[in-house]
C-alpha cells in the first residue's frame, strides 16, 4: 500500500544533485536507510505553561544505523540538505506523523504535532501538493500539524518563503518560526508572515541563568510574540527553575529535557496518555 509507493518514490528521485563519489555513497547510505526502515520517528512533548493549551509534540528524526547505532540528525540532515535528499526525509517524517495521528485521533481529540521543514522544502514547488496527498491518504487534517521553519531558512529567500508560507497557511497548516532570534528577520517582515508561533532558540533559554542579556532577549521575544498575536514556545527548558521563570514571564509553552527527552513514537503515546498509561 502506501508504504510501498513512498519507498518507490524515494529510490528514483531524478532531481537529486549527485556529483562526487563520496556524496553518492553517503546518499546511497541514506537511501538504504529509508528503504530498509532504519529511520526512527522520535517525539518530544511540548507542555502548556499557562492554562488552556492542548497536547503537542515535535517530531525529531533519528537514524538507527546498523554499525553506528542511533545517529543524531545533525550528522546527516545538513548533508541531506546539500543534496536535496532532505525533501524525501521530510516526506517520510510527515507520513509517519500522519499515520500516528490517524491511529491516535480515535483515542485523543486534540493532539498537535510539529514537523520541521528545511530550506530545500521551502523551495520545492510540489511541497504543498505532496503534503496534501499524504493528508488525503490518512484522512487527517492539516490543522493537526504545525510546520516549523527556521528563521534563517526564511531569510534565505524571503519572497519565495513568504509565497510558500501563504500557500501552506491557506492549506490549513499551523506555522512556527523555529530558532527565533538567530536569523536576523526584521519586525516589519515578521508581521507579514502568516505564522502562529515563535519558538525561542534554546541558546537564549539555556543562557537565561547566566546573566549575559539572554533573559532580556527571551522577555522581549515573548512580548513581541504576544503583541503580534502569536503563541510563544521556549525550547531547551532543562530545569524546574527555568520553567517557573518562563511561566512567570507569560511564555505559553515549554519544551525541553526537564519535561521529557525526545521519545520513540510508541513511548510518546504512553507519555501522552498520562501517568499510569505508559
Ligand atoms: P531543532 O528543530 O531546533 O530541534 C530541537 C533540538 O533541541 C532537538 O535536537 C532536541 O532534542 C534538542 N533539545 C530538546 N530539549 C532540549 C534541552 O532541554 N536541552 C538541549 N540542550 N537540547 C534540547 P535533535 O533532535 O538532535 O535535532 C537537532 C536538529 O536537527 C533540529 O533542531 C532540527 O534542526 C534538525 N532536525 C531534527 N529532525 C528533523 C527533521 O525531521 N527534519 C529536518 N529538516 N530537520 C530535523
Ligand atoms: Ca524545530
Ligand atoms: Ca529550534
Ligand atoms: Ca535548532
Coordinates of C-alpha atoms and ligand atoms in Angstrom, one line a residue:
X1 CA 0.0 0.0 0.0
X2 CA 1.0 3.5 0.9
X3 CA 4.4 2.5 2.4
X4 CA 5.5 0.7 -0.8
X5 CA 4.5 3.7 -3.0
X6 CA 6.5 6.0 -0.8
X7 CA 9.6 3.8 -1.0
X8 CA 9.5 3.7 -4.8
X9 CA 9.3 7.5 -4.9
X10 CA 12.4 7.7 -2.7
X11 CA 14.5 5.4 -4.8
X12 CA 14.1 7.2 -8.0
X13 CA 14.3 10.9 -7.5
X14 CA 15.9 12.4 -10.6
X15 CA 16.0 15.8 -9.1
X16 CA 18.9 14.9 -6.8
X17 CA 22.2 16.6 -7.3
X18 CA 24.8 13.9 -7.1
X19 CA 28.3 15.0 -8.1
X20 CA 31.2 13.3 -6.2
X21 CA 31.6 9.6 -5.4
X22 CA 31.6 10.3 -1.7
X23 CA 28.3 12.1 -2.0
X24 CA 26.9 9.2 -3.9
X25 CA 28.0 6.7 -1.3
X26 CA 26.5 8.8 1.6
X27 CA 23.4 9.3 -0.5
X28 CA 23.3 5.5 -1.0
X29 CA 23.5 5.0 2.7
X30 CA 20.6 7.4 3.3
X31 CA 18.5 5.8 0.6
X32 CA 19.2 2.4 2.1
X33 CA 18.2 3.8 5.5
X34 CA 14.8 4.7 4.1
X35 CA 14.4 1.6 2.1
X36 CA 15.4 -0.8 5.0
X37 CA 13.4 1.1 7.6
X38 CA 16.4 2.4 9.5
X39 CA 14.8 5.8 10.2
X40 CA 13.1 6.4 13.5
X41 CA 10.5 8.9 14.4
X42 CA 11.0 10.5 17.9
X43 CA 8.6 12.8 19.5
X44 CA 9.4 15.4 22.2
X45 CA 6.4 16.7 24.2
X46 CA 5.6 20.4 24.5
X47 CA 3.6 21.5 27.5
X48 CA 1.4 24.4 28.2
X49 CA 2.8 26.9 30.9
X50 CA -0.4 28.8 31.1
X51 CA -3.8 27.1 31.1
X52 CA -5.9 26.2 28.0
X53 CA -3.5 24.7 25.6
X54 CA -3.8 21.1 24.3
X55 CA -1.2 18.3 24.0
X56 CA 1.6 18.8 21.5
X57 CA 5.0 17.4 20.4
X58 CA 7.8 18.0 18.0
X59 CA 8.8 15.2 15.5
X60 CA 12.5 14.7 15.5
X61 CA 14.3 12.3 13.2
X62 CA 16.9 9.6 14.2
X63 CA 18.8 7.1 12.1
X64 CA 19.2 3.6 13.6
X65 CA 22.4 2.7 11.7
X66 CA 23.4 -1.0 11.7
X67 CA 27.0 -0.2 12.6
X68 CA 27.0 3.3 14.0
X69 CA 23.9 3.0 16.3
X70 CA 21.5 5.8 16.8
X71 CA 22.7 8.7 14.7
X72 CA 21.5 12.2 15.6
X73 CA 20.0 14.4 12.9
X74 CA 22.9 17.0 12.9
X75 CA 25.1 14.2 11.5
X76 CA 23.0 13.7 8.4
X77 CA 20.4 16.5 7.9
X78 CA 23.0 19.1 6.8
X79 CA 24.3 16.6 4.2
X80 CA 20.8 15.7 3.1
X81 CA 20.1 19.4 2.9
X82 CA 23.0 19.9 0.5
X83 CA 22.0 17.1 -1.8
X84 CA 18.3 17.8 -1.7
X85 CA 17.5 14.4 -0.3
X86 CA 16.2 16.1 2.8
X87 CA 12.9 16.6 1.0
X88 CA 12.5 12.8 1.0
X89 CA 13.2 12.8 4.7
X90 CA 10.6 15.5 5.3
X91 CA 8.0 13.4 3.5
X92 CA 9.0 10.3 5.5
X93 CA 8.6 12.2 8.8
X94 CA 5.3 13.8 7.7
X95 CA 3.9 10.5 6.6
X96 CA 4.9 8.8 9.9
X97 CA 3.2 11.6 11.8
X98 CA 0.1 11.4 9.6
X99 CA -0.1 7.7 10.4
X100 CA 0.3 8.3 14.1
X101 CA -2.3 11.0 14.1
X102 CA -4.7 8.7 12.2
X103 CA -4.2 6.0 14.8
X104 CA -4.4 8.2 17.9
X105 CA -7.2 10.5 16.9
X106 CA -9.6 7.8 17.8
X107 CA -8.2 8.0 21.4
X108 CA -7.3 11.6 21.8
X109 CA -9.2 14.5 20.3
X110 CA -6.6 17.3 20.4
X111 CA -3.1 16.3 19.6
X112 CA -0.9 18.6 17.6
X113 CA 2.4 17.6 16.1
X114 CA 5.2 19.9 14.8
X115 CA 7.3 18.8 11.8
X116 CA 10.5 20.5 10.8
X117 CA 10.8 21.8 7.2
X118 CA 14.2 22.5 5.7
X119 CA 15.3 25.3 3.4
X120 CA 15.1 22.9 0.5
X121 CA 11.4 22.2 1.3
X122 CA 10.6 25.9 1.1
X123 CA 12.0 25.9 -2.5
X124 CA 10.0 22.8 -3.6
X125 CA 7.0 23.9 -5.7
X126 CA 5.5 20.5 -5.2
X127 CA 5.6 20.5 -1.4
X128 CA 2.1 21.6 -0.7
X129 CA 0.7 19.1 -3.2
X130 CA 2.8 16.2 -1.7
X131 CA 1.7 17.0 1.9
X132 CA -1.9 17.3 0.7
X133 CA -1.7 13.8 -0.8
X134 CA -0.5 12.4 2.4
X135 CA -3.3 14.1 4.4
X136 CA -5.7 12.7 2.0
X137 CA -4.3 9.2 2.2
X138 CA -4.5 9.1 6.0
X139 CA -7.6 11.2 6.4
X140 CA -6.0 13.6 8.8
X141 CA -6.4 17.4 8.8
X142 CA -3.7 20.0 8.1
X143 CA -4.7 21.7 11.4
X144 CA -3.3 18.9 13.4
X145 CA 0.2 19.8 12.1
X146 CA 2.4 22.7 12.9
X147 CA 5.2 23.2 10.4
X148 CA 8.4 24.6 11.9
X149 CA 10.6 26.7 9.6
X150 CA 13.8 28.2 10.9
X151 CA 14.1 32.0 10.8
X152 CA 17.3 31.6 8.7
X153 CA 15.6 29.4 6.1
X154 CA 13.0 32.1 5.7
X155 CA 15.6 34.8 5.3
X156 CA 17.5 32.8 2.7
X157 CA 14.9 33.8 0.1
X158 CA 12.3 35.9 1.9
X159 CA 10.0 36.4 -1.1
X160 CA 9.8 32.8 -2.0
X161 CA 9.4 31.8 1.6
X162 CA 6.5 34.2 2.0
X163 CA 4.7 32.8 -1.0
X164 CA 5.3 29.2 0.3
X165 CA 4.1 30.0 3.8
X166 CA 1.0 31.7 2.4
X167 CA 0.2 28.6 0.5
X168 CA 0.7 26.3 3.4
X169 CA -1.3 28.5 5.7
X170 CA -4.2 28.5 3.2
X171 CA -4.0 24.7 3.2
X172 CA -4.7 24.9 6.9
X173 CA -1.3 24.2 8.4
X174 CA -0.2 26.0 11.6
X175 CA 3.2 27.6 11.1
X176 CA 6.0 28.3 13.5
X177 CA 9.3 30.2 13.2
X178 CA 12.0 28.0 14.7
X179 CA 15.3 29.1 16.3
X180 CA 13.8 32.6 16.6
X181 CA 16.4 35.3 17.4
X182 CA 19.2 33.7 15.3
X183 CA 18.1 34.6 11.8
X184 CA 18.0 38.4 11.6
X185 CA 14.5 38.8 10.4
X186 CA 13.0 42.3 10.5
X187 CA 9.9 43.0 12.5
X188 CA 8.2 44.6 9.5
X189 CA 8.7 41.4 7.7
X190 CA 7.6 39.1 10.5
X191 CA 4.3 40.9 10.7
X192 CA 3.5 40.0 7.1
X193 CA 4.1 36.2 7.5
X194 CA 1.0 34.0 8.2
X195 CA 2.6 32.4 11.3
X196 CA 1.0 31.2 14.5
X197 CA 4.0 30.7 16.7
X198 CA 7.5 31.8 17.6
X199 CA 10.0 29.3 19.0
X200 CA 12.7 30.9 21.0
X201 CA 16.1 29.4 20.2
X202 CA 17.4 27.2 23.0
X203 CA 20.7 29.1 23.1
X204 CA 18.8 32.1 24.7
X205 CA 16.8 29.9 27.0
X206 CA 19.9 28.0 28.2
X207 CA 21.7 31.3 28.7
X208 CA 19.0 32.8 30.9
X209 CA 20.6 31.8 34.1
X210 CA 24.0 33.3 33.4
X211 CA 23.0 37.0 33.2
X212 CA 24.6 38.0 29.8
X213 CA 21.4 39.5 28.4
X214 CA 19.7 36.3 27.3
X215 CA 16.9 36.7 29.8
X216 CA 16.1 40.1 28.4
X217 CA 16.1 38.7 24.8
X218 CA 13.7 36.0 26.0
X219 CA 11.5 38.5 27.7
X220 CA 11.4 40.8 24.6
X221 CA 10.6 37.9 22.3
X222 CA 7.7 36.8 24.5
X223 CA 6.3 40.4 24.4
X224 CA 6.9 40.7 20.7
X225 CA 5.1 37.4 20.0
X226 CA 2.1 38.5 22.1
X227 CA 2.0 41.9 20.6
X228 CA 1.7 40.2 17.2
X229 CA -0.9 37.8 18.5
X230 CA 1.4 34.8 18.3
X231 CA 2.0 31.9 20.6
X232 CA 5.5 31.6 22.0
X233 CA 7.4 28.5 22.9
X234 CA 10.6 28.1 24.7
X235 CA 12.8 25.2 23.8
X236 CA 15.8 23.9 25.8
X237 CA 14.0 24.0 29.2
X238 CA 16.4 21.9 31.2
X239 CA 15.3 22.5 34.8
X240 CA 12.3 23.4 37.0
X241 CA 13.6 26.9 37.9
X242 CA 13.8 27.8 34.3
X243 CA 10.3 26.5 33.6
X244 CA 8.9 28.6 36.5
X245 CA 10.7 31.7 35.3
X246 CA 9.3 31.3 31.8
X247 CA 5.8 30.8 33.2
X248 CA 6.2 34.0 35.2
X249 CA 7.2 35.8 32.0
X250 CA 3.9 34.6 30.4
X251 CA 5.6 32.3 28.0
X252 CA 2.9 30.0 26.6
X253 CA 4.6 26.7 26.1
X254 CA 7.8 24.9 27.0
X255 CA 9.8 22.0 25.5
X256 CA 13.0 20.5 27.0
X257 CA 14.8 17.8 28.9
X258 CA 13.1 18.9 32.2
X259 CA 9.8 17.9 30.7
X260 CA 11.0 15.0 28.6
X261 CA 13.7 13.9 26.2
X262 CA 12.6 13.1 22.7
X263 CA 10.9 9.7 22.9
X264 CA 10.4 6.9 20.4
X265 CA 6.9 7.4 18.9
X266 CA 5.4 4.4 20.7
X267 CA 6.7 5.6 24.1
X268 CA 5.4 9.1 23.5
X269 CA 1.9 7.8 23.1
X270 CA 2.2 6.2 26.5
X271 CA 3.6 9.5 28.0
X272 CA 0.8 11.4 26.3
X273 CA -1.9 9.1 27.6
X274 CA -0.8 10.2 31.1
X275 CA 0.7 8.6 34.3
X276 CA -0.3 5.0 34.7
X277 CA -1.0 4.5 31.0
X278 CA 2.6 4.0 29.9
Ligands
LIG1 P1 15.5 21.9 16.4 O1 14.4 21.8 15.4 O2 15.9 23.2 17.0 O3 15.1 20.8 17.5 C1 15.4 21.0 18.9 C2 16.6 20.2 19.3 O4 16.9 20.5 20.6 C3 16.5 18.7 19.2 O5 17.8 18.1 18.9 C4 16.2 18.4 20.7 O6 16.5 17.0 21.0 C5 17.0 19.3 21.4 N1 16.6 19.6 22.7 C6 15.3 19.4 23.2 N2 15.2 19.8 24.5 C7 16.5 20.2 24.9 C8 17.1 20.6 26.1 O7 16.4 20.8 27.1 N3 18.4 20.9 26.1 C9 19.2 20.8 25.0 N4 20.5 21.1 25.1 N5 18.7 20.4 23.8 C10 17.3 20.1 23.7 P2 17.9 17.0 17.8 O8 16.7 16.0 17.9 O9 19.3 16.5 17.9 O10 17.7 17.8 16.4 C11 18.7 18.7 16.1 C12 18.2 19.5 14.8 O11 18.1 18.6 13.7 C13 16.8 20.1 15.0 O12 16.9 21.3 15.7 C14 16.5 20.3 13.5 O13 17.1 21.5 13.0 C15 17.1 19.1 12.9 N6 16.1 18.1 12.7 C16 15.7 17.1 13.5 N7 14.7 16.3 13.0 C17 14.5 16.9 11.7 C18 13.6 16.6 10.7 O14 12.8 15.7 10.7 N8 13.7 17.4 9.6 C19 14.5 18.5 9.5 N9 14.5 19.2 8.4 N10 15.4 18.8 10.5 C20 15.4 18.0 11.6
LIG2 CA1 12.4 22.5 15.4
LIG3 CA1 14.7 25.0 17.4
LIG4 CA1 18.0 24.4 16.1

